[in-house]
Amino acid sequence: GMILQKSGDLKRSVQYRLLANNVEIYSDMRYAAIHQFGSRPSNPRFVAARPFMMWQDEDVGKIQRVLAN
């Protein structure tokens, strides 16, 4: 299917922070969490999750190589 995208702001907002033993990947956009996790079903304005931050098994090796450098 097609990617749900209006302006691309959410995609461009993804940032990362290198910490001692891990990496924190985040977005500071107000609606990022709703897109990633969805809202509670009891919310009258329910929004289904539409995850935009994810990786697949084949990405793990690439991530480990970047962190090793």
mmCIF file of C-alpha atoms in Angstrom:
data_model
loop_
_atom_site.group_PDB
_atom_site.id
_atom_site.type_symbol
_atom_site.label_atom_id
_atom_site.label_comp_id
_atom_site.label_asym_id
_atom_site.label_seq_id
_atom_site.Cartn_x
_atom_site.Cartn_y
_atom_site.Cartn_z
ATOM 1 C CA GLY A 1 0.000 0.000 0.000
ATOM 2 C CA MET A 2 0.883 3.634 -0.163
ATOM 3 C CA ILE A 3 2.659 5.419 2.660
ATOM 4 C CA LEU A 4 0.402 7.779 4.592
ATOM 5 C CA GLN A 5 2.214 11.105 4.279
ATOM 6 C CA LYS A 6 1.057 14.690 4.069
ATOM 7 C CA SER A 7 4.070 16.968 4.482
ATOM 8 C CA GLY A 8 6.935 14.660 5.487
ATOM 9 C CA ASP A 9 7.481 16.639 8.699
ATOM 10 C CA LEU A 10 7.104 13.569 10.916
ATOM 11 C CA LYS A 11 9.643 11.586 8.892
ATOM 12 C CA ARG A 12 12.128 14.459 9.012
ATOM 13 C CA SER A 13 11.616 14.915 12.760
ATOM 14 C CA VAL A 14 13.144 11.549 13.725
ATOM 15 C CA GLN A 15 16.362 12.096 15.682
ATOM 16 C CA TYR A 16 18.744 9.999 17.734
ATOM 17 C CA ARG A 17 20.882 10.383 20.811
ATOM 18 C CA LEU A 18 23.917 8.211 21.525
ATOM 19 C CA LEU A 19 24.019 7.132 25.150
ATOM 20 C CA ALA A 20 26.616 5.078 27.032
ATOM 21 C CA ASN A 21 25.266 1.643 26.084
ATOM 22 C CA ASN A 22 22.416 2.311 23.684
ATOM 23 C CA VAL A 23 20.770 4.673 21.242
ATOM 24 C CA GLU A 24 17.604 6.627 21.852
ATOM 25 C CA ILE A 25 15.526 7.212 18.716
ATOM 26 C CA TYR A 26 12.732 9.745 19.016
ATOM 27 C CA SER A 27 10.603 12.445 17.472
ATOM 28 C CA ASP A 28 9.576 15.639 19.215
ATOM 29 C CA MET A 29 6.517 16.134 17.007
ATOM 30 C CA ARG A 30 3.343 16.437 19.119
ATOM 31 C CA TYR A 31 1.524 13.723 17.196
ATOM 32 C CA ALA A 32 4.402 11.222 16.883
ATOM 33 C CA ALA A 33 3.299 9.007 19.795
ATOM 34 C CA ILE A 34 -0.285 8.803 18.523
ATOM 35 C CA HIS A 35 0.931 7.667 15.106
ATOM 36 C CA GLN A 36 3.410 5.185 16.599
ATOM 37 C CA PHE A 37 1.198 3.641 19.302
ATOM 38 C CA GLY A 38 -2.358 4.774 18.536
ATOM 39 C CA SER A 39 -4.805 6.126 21.084
ATOM 40 C CA ARG A 40 -6.865 4.254 23.649
ATOM 41 C CA PRO A 41 -9.934 2.562 22.170
ATOM 42 C CA SER A 42 -12.050 4.368 24.785
ATOM 43 C CA ASN A 43 -10.988 7.722 23.314
ATOM 44 C CA PRO A 44 -13.934 9.184 21.363
ATOM 45 C CA ARG A 45 -11.423 10.299 18.723
ATOM 46 C CA PHE A 46 -9.756 6.880 18.473
ATOM 47 C CA VAL A 47 -6.705 6.686 16.209
ATOM 48 C CA ALA A 48 -5.283 3.318 15.155
ATOM 49 C CA ALA A 49 -1.510 2.875 15.430
ATOM 50 C CA ARG A 50 0.434 3.667 12.269
ATOM 51 C CA PRO A 51 4.029 2.939 13.297
ATOM 52 C CA PHE A 52 6.633 4.994 11.468
ATOM 53 C CA MET A 53 9.708 4.102 13.542
ATOM 54 C CA MET A 54 10.632 0.463 13.163
ATOM 55 C CA TRP A 55 13.393 -1.748 11.914
ATOM 56 C CA GLN A 56 13.636 -5.223 10.542
ATOM 57 C CA ASP A 57 15.998 -8.037 11.471
ATOM 58 C CA GLU A 58 18.313 -7.201 8.567
ATOM 59 C CA ASP A 59 18.726 -3.655 9.940
ATOM 60 C CA VAL A 60 20.298 -4.834 13.202
ATOM 61 C CA GLY A 61 23.723 -5.542 11.622
ATOM 62 C CA LYS A 62 23.790 -2.106 10.021
ATOM 63 C CA ILE A 63 22.887 -0.454 13.314
ATOM 64 C CA GLN A 64 25.587 -2.388 15.156
ATOM 65 C CA ARG A 65 28.209 -1.333 12.590
ATOM 66 C CA VAL A 66 27.264 2.324 12.934
ATOM 67 C CA LEU A 67 27.447 2.121 16.715
ATOM 68 C CA ALA A 68 30.838 0.386 16.600
ATOM 69 C CA ASN A 69 32.417 3.334 14.733
#
